[in-house]
Coordinates of C-alpha atoms in Angstrom, one line a residue:
M1 CA -0.1 0.0 -0.2
P2 CA 1.1 3.4 -0.6
T3 CA 1.8 5.7 1.9
P4 CA -0.6 8.6 2.8
A5 CA 1.9 10.9 1.6
A6 CA 2.2 9.6 -1.7
R7 CA 0.5 11.7 -4.1
I8 CA -0.6 10.7 -7.5
A9 CA -1.4 12.9 -10.7
V10 CA -3.9 11.5 -13.4
I11 CA -3.8 13.7 -16.6
G12 CA -7.9 13.3 -17.6
A13 CA -11.1 12.5 -16.8
G14 CA -12.3 10.1 -19.3
W15 CA -13.5 6.8 -18.3
A16 CA -10.0 5.2 -17.8
G17 CA -9.5 8.5 -16.0
C18 CA -12.0 8.2 -13.4
A19 CA -11.2 4.0 -12.9
A20 CA -7.3 4.8 -12.5
A21 CA -8.4 7.8 -10.0
V22 CA -11.0 5.9 -8.0
R23 CA -8.7 2.8 -8.0
A24 CA -5.3 4.7 -6.4
T25 CA -7.6 6.8 -4.1
Q26 CA -9.1 3.3 -2.5
L27 CA -5.4 2.1 -2.2
G28 CA -5.1 5.0 -0.1
A29 CA -2.9 7.3 -2.5
R30 CA -3.8 11.2 -2.4
V31 CA -5.3 12.0 -5.9
T32 CA -5.4 15.0 -8.0
V33 CA -7.5 14.9 -11.2
F34 CA -6.5 17.3 -14.3
E35 CA -8.9 17.5 -17.1
A36 CA -8.8 19.9 -20.0
S37 CA -12.4 20.0 -20.6
R38 CA -15.0 21.9 -18.0
S39 CA -16.8 18.4 -18.1
A40 CA -15.2 14.6 -17.3
G41 CA -16.0 11.8 -19.9
G42 CA -13.9 11.8 -22.9
R43 CA -15.3 10.6 -25.7
A44 CA -18.4 9.2 -23.9
R45 CA -19.6 12.1 -22.4
S46 CA -22.4 14.3 -22.2
V47 CA -22.8 17.7 -24.3
P48 CA -25.1 20.6 -23.6
C49 CA -27.9 20.6 -26.8
A50 CA -30.8 23.4 -26.6
E51 CA -32.9 20.8 -28.7
A52 CA -32.8 18.0 -26.4
D53 CA -34.8 17.1 -23.6
G54 CA -33.3 18.3 -20.3
G55 CA -31.3 20.4 -22.6
M56 CA -28.2 17.4 -23.1
L57 CA -27.2 15.0 -25.8
D58 CA -24.4 12.5 -25.3
N59 CA -21.1 13.0 -27.5
G60 CA -22.3 9.9 -29.5
Q61 CA -24.3 6.9 -28.7
H62 CA -22.5 4.2 -27.0
I63 CA -23.5 0.9 -25.7
L64 CA -22.2 -1.6 -23.0
I65 CA -22.8 -5.1 -23.1
G66 CA -23.2 -8.0 -20.0
A67 CA -19.3 -8.6 -20.5
Y68 CA -18.1 -5.3 -19.1
T69 CA -17.8 -6.4 -15.6
Q70 CA -15.0 -4.1 -14.7
T71 CA -17.2 -1.0 -15.6
L72 CA -20.1 -2.5 -14.1
E73 CA -18.3 -3.3 -10.5
L74 CA -17.0 0.4 -11.0
M75 CA -19.9 1.7 -11.0
C76 CA -21.4 -0.1 -8.1
T77 CA -18.3 1.3 -6.8
I78 CA -19.2 5.1 -7.2
G79 CA -22.4 4.3 -6.1
A80 CA -24.2 4.3 -9.8
S81 CA -26.6 1.2 -9.8
P82 CA -26.4 -0.6 -13.6
D83 CA -29.6 -2.0 -12.9
A84 CA -31.5 1.4 -12.4
L85 CA -29.3 3.2 -14.9
F86 CA -29.3 0.6 -17.9
Q87 CA -32.4 -1.2 -19.7
R88 CA -30.7 -4.8 -20.2
L89 CA -31.8 -6.7 -23.4
P90 CA -30.7 -10.0 -25.3
L91 CA -28.9 -8.6 -28.4
D92 CA -30.6 -8.9 -31.4
L93 CA -28.5 -7.8 -34.4
R94 CA -31.6 -8.8 -36.8
T95 CA -32.3 -6.2 -39.5
P96 CA -35.7 -4.9 -40.3
D97 CA -36.0 -7.8 -42.9
G98 CA -36.0 -10.3 -39.8
H99 CA -32.0 -11.8 -41.2
G100 CA -29.5 -12.3 -38.8
L101 CA -28.8 -13.5 -34.9
Q102 CA -31.0 -13.0 -32.2
L103 CA -29.8 -14.5 -28.5
R104 CA -32.4 -15.5 -26.2
P105 CA -31.8 -16.0 -22.4
A106 CA -30.3 -19.3 -21.9
R107 CA -28.9 -21.5 -19.2
S108 CA -25.1 -20.9 -20.3
A109 CA -24.0 -18.4 -22.9
Q110 CA -22.7 -21.3 -25.5
L111 CA -26.5 -22.5 -25.9
A112 CA -27.9 -19.3 -26.7
A113 CA -25.5 -18.8 -28.9
L114 CA -25.6 -22.2 -30.6
S115 CA -29.7 -21.4 -30.6
A116 CA -29.1 -18.4 -32.2
I117 CA -27.2 -19.8 -35.0
M118 CA -29.7 -22.3 -35.5
R119 CA -32.8 -19.9 -35.8
A120 CA -31.0 -17.4 -38.1
Q121 CA -33.3 -16.5 -40.6
G122 CA -31.6 -15.6 -44.2
W123 CA -28.9 -18.2 -43.5
N124 CA -29.2 -21.5 -45.4
W125 CA -27.9 -24.8 -43.8
R126 CA -24.9 -25.1 -45.1
E127 CA -24.2 -21.2 -44.2
K128 CA -25.1 -22.2 -40.7
W129 CA -23.1 -25.8 -40.7
R130 CA -20.0 -23.7 -42.2
L131 CA -20.4 -21.0 -38.9
L132 CA -21.1 -23.7 -36.2
R133 CA -18.0 -25.7 -38.0
A134 CA -15.7 -22.8 -37.4
T135 CA -17.0 -21.6 -33.6
A136 CA -16.3 -25.4 -32.9
L137 CA -12.9 -25.1 -34.2
W138 CA -12.6 -21.5 -32.3
R139 CA -13.6 -23.0 -29.2
L140 CA -11.3 -26.2 -29.4
Q141 CA -8.1 -23.6 -30.3
G142 CA -8.5 -21.7 -27.2
F143 CA -10.2 -18.9 -29.2
S144 CA -6.7 -17.9 -30.0
C145 CA -4.6 -17.5 -33.8
P146 CA -1.3 -16.5 -34.9
E147 CA -1.2 -12.7 -34.0
H148 CA -0.7 -11.7 -38.0
S149 CA -3.9 -13.2 -38.9
S150 CA -6.9 -10.9 -39.7
V151 CA -10.7 -11.3 -39.1
A152 CA -10.6 -11.7 -43.0
D153 CA -8.3 -14.9 -43.0
L154 CA -9.7 -16.3 -39.9
C155 CA -13.3 -16.6 -41.9
Q156 CA -12.4 -17.8 -45.1
G157 CA -14.4 -20.6 -44.6
L158 CA -17.7 -18.7 -43.9
G159 CA -20.1 -18.1 -46.9
P160 CA -20.5 -14.8 -48.0
V161 CA -24.1 -14.2 -46.5
V162 CA -22.6 -15.1 -43.1
F163 CA -19.5 -13.1 -43.4
Q164 CA -21.5 -9.9 -44.4
S165 CA -24.2 -10.2 -42.2
M166 CA -22.4 -11.6 -39.2
I167 CA -18.8 -11.0 -39.0
E168 CA -18.5 -7.6 -40.9
S169 CA -21.2 -5.9 -38.8
L170 CA -19.7 -7.2 -35.6
C171 CA -16.4 -5.9 -36.7
V172 CA -17.6 -2.4 -37.7
A173 CA -19.8 -2.5 -34.2
A174 CA -17.7 -3.6 -32.1
F175 CA -13.6 -2.7 -33.6
N176 CA -14.7 0.7 -36.2
S177 CA -12.4 -1.3 -38.9
A178 CA -13.2 -4.0 -42.0
P179 CA -12.5 -7.8 -41.3
H180 CA -9.7 -7.5 -43.6
E181 CA -7.5 -4.8 -41.6
T182 CA -8.8 -6.0 -37.7
S183 CA -6.9 -8.6 -35.2
G184 CA -8.2 -12.2 -35.7
A185 CA -6.5 -12.5 -32.2
V186 CA -8.4 -9.7 -30.8
F187 CA -11.7 -10.6 -32.7
L188 CA -11.8 -14.4 -30.6
R189 CA -10.9 -12.9 -27.5
V190 CA -14.2 -10.4 -27.7
L191 CA -15.8 -13.3 -29.3
Q192 CA -15.4 -15.7 -26.8
D193 CA -16.1 -12.9 -23.8
A194 CA -19.2 -11.9 -25.5
L195 CA -20.6 -14.8 -26.8
F196 CA -19.2 -17.6 -24.8
S197 CA -18.0 -17.0 -21.6
A198 CA -21.2 -16.6 -19.0
A199 CA -25.1 -16.4 -19.2
G200 CA -26.0 -12.5 -20.1
A201 CA -22.4 -11.6 -21.4
S202 CA -24.1 -10.6 -24.6
D203 CA -26.7 -8.3 -23.4
A204 CA -26.8 -5.0 -24.7
L205 CA -27.0 -2.2 -22.0
I206 CA -28.9 0.5 -23.1
A207 CA -28.3 3.7 -20.8
R208 CA -31.7 5.2 -19.4
T209 CA -29.8 8.2 -18.6
P210 CA -27.1 10.8 -20.5
F211 CA -23.9 9.2 -20.4
G212 CA -22.3 11.5 -18.0
Q213 CA -24.5 10.0 -15.3
L214 CA -23.0 6.3 -15.7
L215 CA -19.7 6.9 -14.7
P216 CA -17.6 9.9 -14.8
E217 CA -20.3 12.6 -12.9
P218 CA -20.8 10.0 -10.0
A219 CA -16.8 9.0 -10.3
L220 CA -16.1 13.3 -9.8
A221 CA -18.6 13.6 -6.5
W222 CA -17.3 10.0 -5.2
L223 CA -13.3 11.1 -5.7
Q224 CA -14.2 14.5 -4.1
A225 CA -15.7 13.2 -1.1
H226 CA -12.9 10.8 -0.6
G227 CA -10.5 13.7 -0.2
A228 CA -9.6 13.8 -4.1
R229 CA -9.0 17.0 -5.8
I230 CA -10.5 17.8 -9.4
A231 CA -9.2 20.4 -11.3
L232 CA -11.6 21.3 -14.9
G233 CA -10.2 23.3 -17.2
Q234 CA -7.0 22.3 -16.6
R235 CA -4.6 21.4 -19.7
V236 CA -1.6 20.3 -18.7
Q237 CA 1.0 21.4 -20.8
A238 CA 4.5 19.4 -19.9
L239 CA 5.7 17.2 -17.3
R240 CA 8.9 17.5 -15.5
P241 CA 10.6 15.2 -13.6
T242 CA 12.3 16.7 -10.3
A243 CA 14.4 15.1 -7.2
D244 CA 11.1 15.3 -5.6
G245 CA 8.9 13.5 -8.1
W246 CA 7.1 15.0 -11.1
Q247 CA 6.3 18.6 -11.5
L248 CA 3.2 19.8 -13.8
T249 CA 3.0 22.7 -15.9
C250 CA -1.0 23.8 -16.5
S251 CA -3.1 26.0 -18.7
P252 CA -4.4 28.4 -17.7
I253 CA -2.4 29.2 -14.8
S254 CA -4.1 27.4 -11.6
T255 CA -5.9 29.7 -8.8
H256 CA -5.1 26.6 -6.3
D257 CA -2.2 24.6 -5.5
A258 CA -3.3 21.6 -7.2
A259 CA -0.2 21.5 -9.8
E260 CA 2.5 23.4 -7.0
A261 CA 3.7 21.0 -5.0
P262 CA 5.5 17.4 -6.9
F263 CA 3.7 14.2 -7.5
D264 CA 4.9 11.1 -6.8
H265 CA 3.4 9.3 -9.8
V266 CA 1.9 10.4 -13.0
I267 CA -0.6 8.6 -14.9
L268 CA -1.7 10.0 -18.3
A269 CA -5.4 9.1 -18.9
C270 CA -5.6 11.5 -22.0
P271 CA -6.0 10.2 -25.5
A272 CA -2.9 8.8 -27.4
W273 CA -2.1 12.2 -29.4
E274 CA -2.0 14.1 -26.2
A275 CA -0.1 11.7 -24.0
S276 CA 2.4 11.2 -27.1
R277 CA 2.4 15.2 -27.1
L278 CA 3.3 15.4 -23.3
V279 CA 6.1 12.4 -23.3
Q280 CA 7.8 13.9 -26.8
G281 CA 8.4 17.2 -24.4
L282 CA 9.6 15.1 -21.9
A283 CA 11.9 13.4 -24.1
Q284 CA 13.3 16.8 -25.7
D285 CA 13.5 18.7 -22.5
G286 CA 12.9 16.9 -19.9
L287 CA 15.5 13.9 -19.6
Q288 CA 18.7 15.5 -21.0
G289 CA 21.8 13.7 -20.3
N290 CA 19.7 10.3 -19.9
P291 CA 20.1 8.7 -24.1
Q292 CA 18.8 5.4 -23.1
G293 CA 15.4 6.7 -21.4
I294 CA 15.1 9.5 -24.2
Q295 CA 15.4 6.8 -26.7
H296 CA 12.4 4.5 -24.7
L297 CA 10.4 7.6 -24.4
Q298 CA 10.4 8.4 -28.0
Q299 CA 9.6 4.6 -29.3
W300 CA 6.7 5.1 -26.6
V301 CA 5.8 8.3 -29.1
Q302 CA 6.4 6.5 -32.3
Q303 CA 3.7 3.8 -31.1
A304 CA 1.2 6.0 -29.9
N305 CA 1.4 8.6 -33.5
A306 CA 1.2 5.0 -35.6
L307 CA -1.9 4.2 -33.9
Q308 CA -5.0 5.2 -37.5
H309 CA -7.5 6.8 -36.0
V310 CA -10.9 6.5 -37.5
P311 CA -14.2 8.2 -36.9
I312 CA -17.8 7.4 -35.4
A313 CA -21.0 9.5 -36.3
T314 CA -24.1 9.8 -34.0
L315 CA -27.5 11.7 -35.8
Y316 CA -29.9 12.5 -32.9
A317 CA -33.3 13.2 -34.3
W318 CA -36.9 13.8 -33.4
C319 CA -39.6 11.2 -34.6
P320 CA -43.3 11.0 -34.3
S321 CA -43.8 8.5 -31.2
S322 CA -46.4 7.5 -33.5
A323 CA -44.5 6.3 -36.6
C324 CA -41.7 4.7 -34.0
S325 CA -43.5 3.0 -31.6
R326 CA -42.9 -0.2 -32.5
L327 CA -38.9 -0.2 -33.1
P328 CA -37.3 -1.9 -30.7
P329 CA -34.4 0.2 -28.2
M330 CA -31.7 -1.2 -30.5
Q331 CA -32.3 -1.8 -34.1
A332 CA -29.8 -3.0 -36.4
L333 CA -30.0 -1.8 -40.1
A334 CA -28.8 -3.4 -43.5
C335 CA -25.8 -1.2 -44.5
T336 CA -23.7 -1.0 -47.6
S337 CA -22.0 1.9 -47.2
K338 CA -19.7 4.3 -45.1
D339 CA -22.5 6.9 -45.5
E340 CA -25.1 4.4 -43.8
A341 CA -25.9 3.5 -40.2
Q342 CA -25.3 0.1 -38.6
F343 CA -27.7 0.8 -35.8
V344 CA -30.5 3.0 -34.5
F345 CA -31.3 3.5 -31.1
H346 CA -35.4 4.1 -29.8
H347 CA -34.8 6.4 -26.8
T348 CA -38.6 6.3 -25.4
H349 CA -37.7 7.4 -22.2
R350 CA -36.6 11.2 -24.2
Q351 CA -39.7 12.5 -25.9
R352 CA -41.1 15.8 -26.3
V353 CA -44.3 17.8 -27.6
A354 CA -43.3 19.2 -31.2
G355 CA -44.1 23.2 -30.5
S356 CA -45.5 23.2 -34.0
T357 CA -48.3 20.8 -34.0
G358 CA -48.2 19.4 -30.7
E359 CA -47.5 15.9 -31.6
V360 CA -45.5 13.8 -29.1
E361 CA -42.2 12.8 -30.6
T362 CA -39.4 10.2 -29.4
L363 CA -35.3 10.9 -29.6
L364 CA -33.9 7.9 -32.2
A365 CA -29.8 8.1 -32.3
F366 CA -28.0 6.5 -35.5
V367 CA -24.5 5.0 -35.3
A368 CA -22.8 4.8 -38.5
S369 CA -19.1 3.4 -37.6
H370 CA -16.2 3.5 -39.5
C371 CA -17.9 6.3 -41.6
T372 CA -17.1 9.5 -43.8
D373 CA -16.8 12.6 -42.5
E374 CA -19.2 14.2 -44.6
R375 CA -22.0 15.4 -42.8
Q376 CA -24.3 16.0 -45.4
A377 CA -23.6 13.0 -46.7
L378 CA -24.5 11.1 -43.7
E379 CA -27.6 13.1 -42.9
T380 CA -29.2 12.0 -46.4
A381 CA -28.1 8.7 -46.4
I382 CA -29.3 7.8 -43.1
A383 CA -32.8 9.7 -43.6
T384 CA -33.2 7.4 -46.8
Q385 CA -32.2 4.3 -44.5
A386 CA -35.2 5.3 -42.0
R387 CA -37.7 5.9 -44.9
E388 CA -36.6 2.7 -46.6
Q389 CA -36.1 0.0 -44.1
L390 CA -38.1 1.3 -41.0
G391 CA -41.2 2.8 -43.0
L392 CA -40.6 6.4 -40.7
P393 CA -41.4 9.8 -42.1
T394 CA -39.2 12.7 -42.6
L395 CA -36.9 12.8 -39.6
H396 CA -36.4 16.1 -37.2
I397 CA -32.3 15.9 -37.1
I398 CA -31.3 18.2 -33.9
R399 CA -27.7 17.2 -34.3
T400 CA -24.8 15.0 -36.3
T401 CA -22.1 14.6 -34.2
I402 CA -19.0 13.3 -35.6
E403 CA -16.0 11.8 -33.4
K404 CA -13.3 12.0 -36.1
R405 CA -10.6 10.3 -33.8
A406 CA -13.1 8.0 -32.2
T407 CA -11.4 4.5 -32.2
F408 CA -8.1 3.1 -33.6
I409 CA -7.8 0.3 -35.7
C410 CA -7.2 -2.7 -34.2
R411 CA -4.9 -4.5 -36.7
P412 CA -3.0 -7.8 -36.6
A413 CA 0.1 -7.7 -34.7
L414 CA -0.4 -4.2 -33.8
Q415 CA 2.4 -3.0 -31.3
R416 CA 0.4 -0.5 -28.9
P417 CA 2.1 1.7 -26.7
A418 CA 3.0 -0.1 -23.0
M419 CA 0.9 1.0 -19.9
R420 CA 4.4 2.0 -18.1
I421 CA 6.4 4.7 -19.8
S422 CA 9.3 5.6 -17.2
T423 CA 9.7 5.4 -14.0
G424 CA 6.7 6.9 -11.7
L425 CA 5.2 7.7 -15.4
W426 CA 2.2 5.4 -16.5
A427 CA -0.3 5.5 -19.2
C428 CA -3.7 4.3 -19.4
G429 CA -6.5 4.1 -21.9
D430 CA -8.2 2.0 -24.5
Y431 CA -5.6 2.3 -26.9
V432 CA -2.8 0.9 -24.4
H433 CA -1.4 -2.4 -24.7
G434 CA -4.3 -4.7 -23.7
P435 CA -6.6 -7.8 -24.3
Y436 CA -9.5 -5.6 -26.1
P437 CA -9.9 -3.3 -28.7
A438 CA -11.2 0.7 -28.1
T439 CA -14.3 0.1 -25.9
L440 CA -15.2 1.6 -22.5
E441 CA -14.3 -1.7 -20.8
G442 CA -11.0 -1.5 -22.7
A443 CA -10.5 1.9 -21.0
V444 CA -12.1 1.3 -17.3
R445 CA -9.8 -1.8 -17.2
S446 CA -6.6 -0.2 -18.5
G447 CA -7.3 2.7 -15.5
L448 CA -7.7 -0.2 -12.6
Q449 CA -4.8 -1.7 -14.1
A450 CA -2.4 1.5 -14.1
A451 CA -3.6 2.6 -10.6
D452 CA -2.6 -1.2 -9.4
A453 CA 0.7 -0.7 -10.7
C454 CA 1.3 2.7 -9.6
C455 CA 0.3 2.2 -6.1
A456 CA 2.5 -1.1 -6.3
A457 CA 5.7 0.6 -7.1
L458 CA 5.0 3.1 -4.5
S459 CA 4.2 0.2 -1.6

């Protein structure tokens, strides 16, 4: 356990940073969280929107699944009840024509997955048999494959219908990338944990509240109640090692002493490009006279900069409640281009009365993963999908959010930056070396592991 005087700076208040700060506080450290934004949550945060009910929207529609065990446990720790905050539903990947997988509750995850394959509409028996044979082989091999294999390599024996309707859909939804550029090893790990590990692991968890209320805001309240310091609107400009630890330079200049005293350890919980900037500055200015240390830092920076980030778009729109009343909370869509959405979320708990007509409207969120960044093309294509696949009238679009660097492409044999950067300097986030792609669960697990390693080094 660290001594009571041990001070840890967590730079970034996204889901990874919140996880790291809570765990380090639990382990007895004195934690200060620095966040450049005025709100916590990182990519999965809530943002003001005048046209939304309550004046808030999420910065993109996100989804959790039952296999996100560390995230759900962390929510319980900080007093955010998953049972109250999520609507839990068996995973349903069927498109409006009824084709695709629909999982139903079963005694075991394996039984639910096999039953879904057998019942899938739009697949002939030969295609189902090929998929059953492939899943049996993956299980026999311990859901592992050579690191250089892509998902396309892994699924060569599957028919084109199953490959397009299931494999491509899972890659885009979970990895935000196409099968040929997605790591087969990580894909199998995700498949095992989500579909073949425990009953309910594949369940979709649909948030009943804005995402900021799920983890970031309760985490900051918990941290403050347990003595941690929160410095919002404070961007860390530079790190500097001193004889007593680490000195931080912030902008704007802090009006309190949060950044004045040196920290024993620093955890970088900011995005890859921001962490790279800080580490590069350290290599240039902070470790002069230490060639070996500078070389190690530069290698870390190169790996962080080599990550290729891709966008995700979310189109929010009001729709007459009478027109979308039969729409499930999460509906998969047939998608043939990067300008189209893969899913639409039906937020039945978020309604309004339209001022001009007095008609009740419900909020819909269309998600286009691995998309282009042409806003007009996205809005036109998604409106056409809504009309042709769902029979919905003209949508009242209130916002199209495009997160241009939403996730990194988890390529085969990708060398991701390590958690330990230097003595007393750590990194966490969904991009740091770990078992999962860019997911909220990956971010939370990375934050917990960084805090554990940091506090173990201080013991």
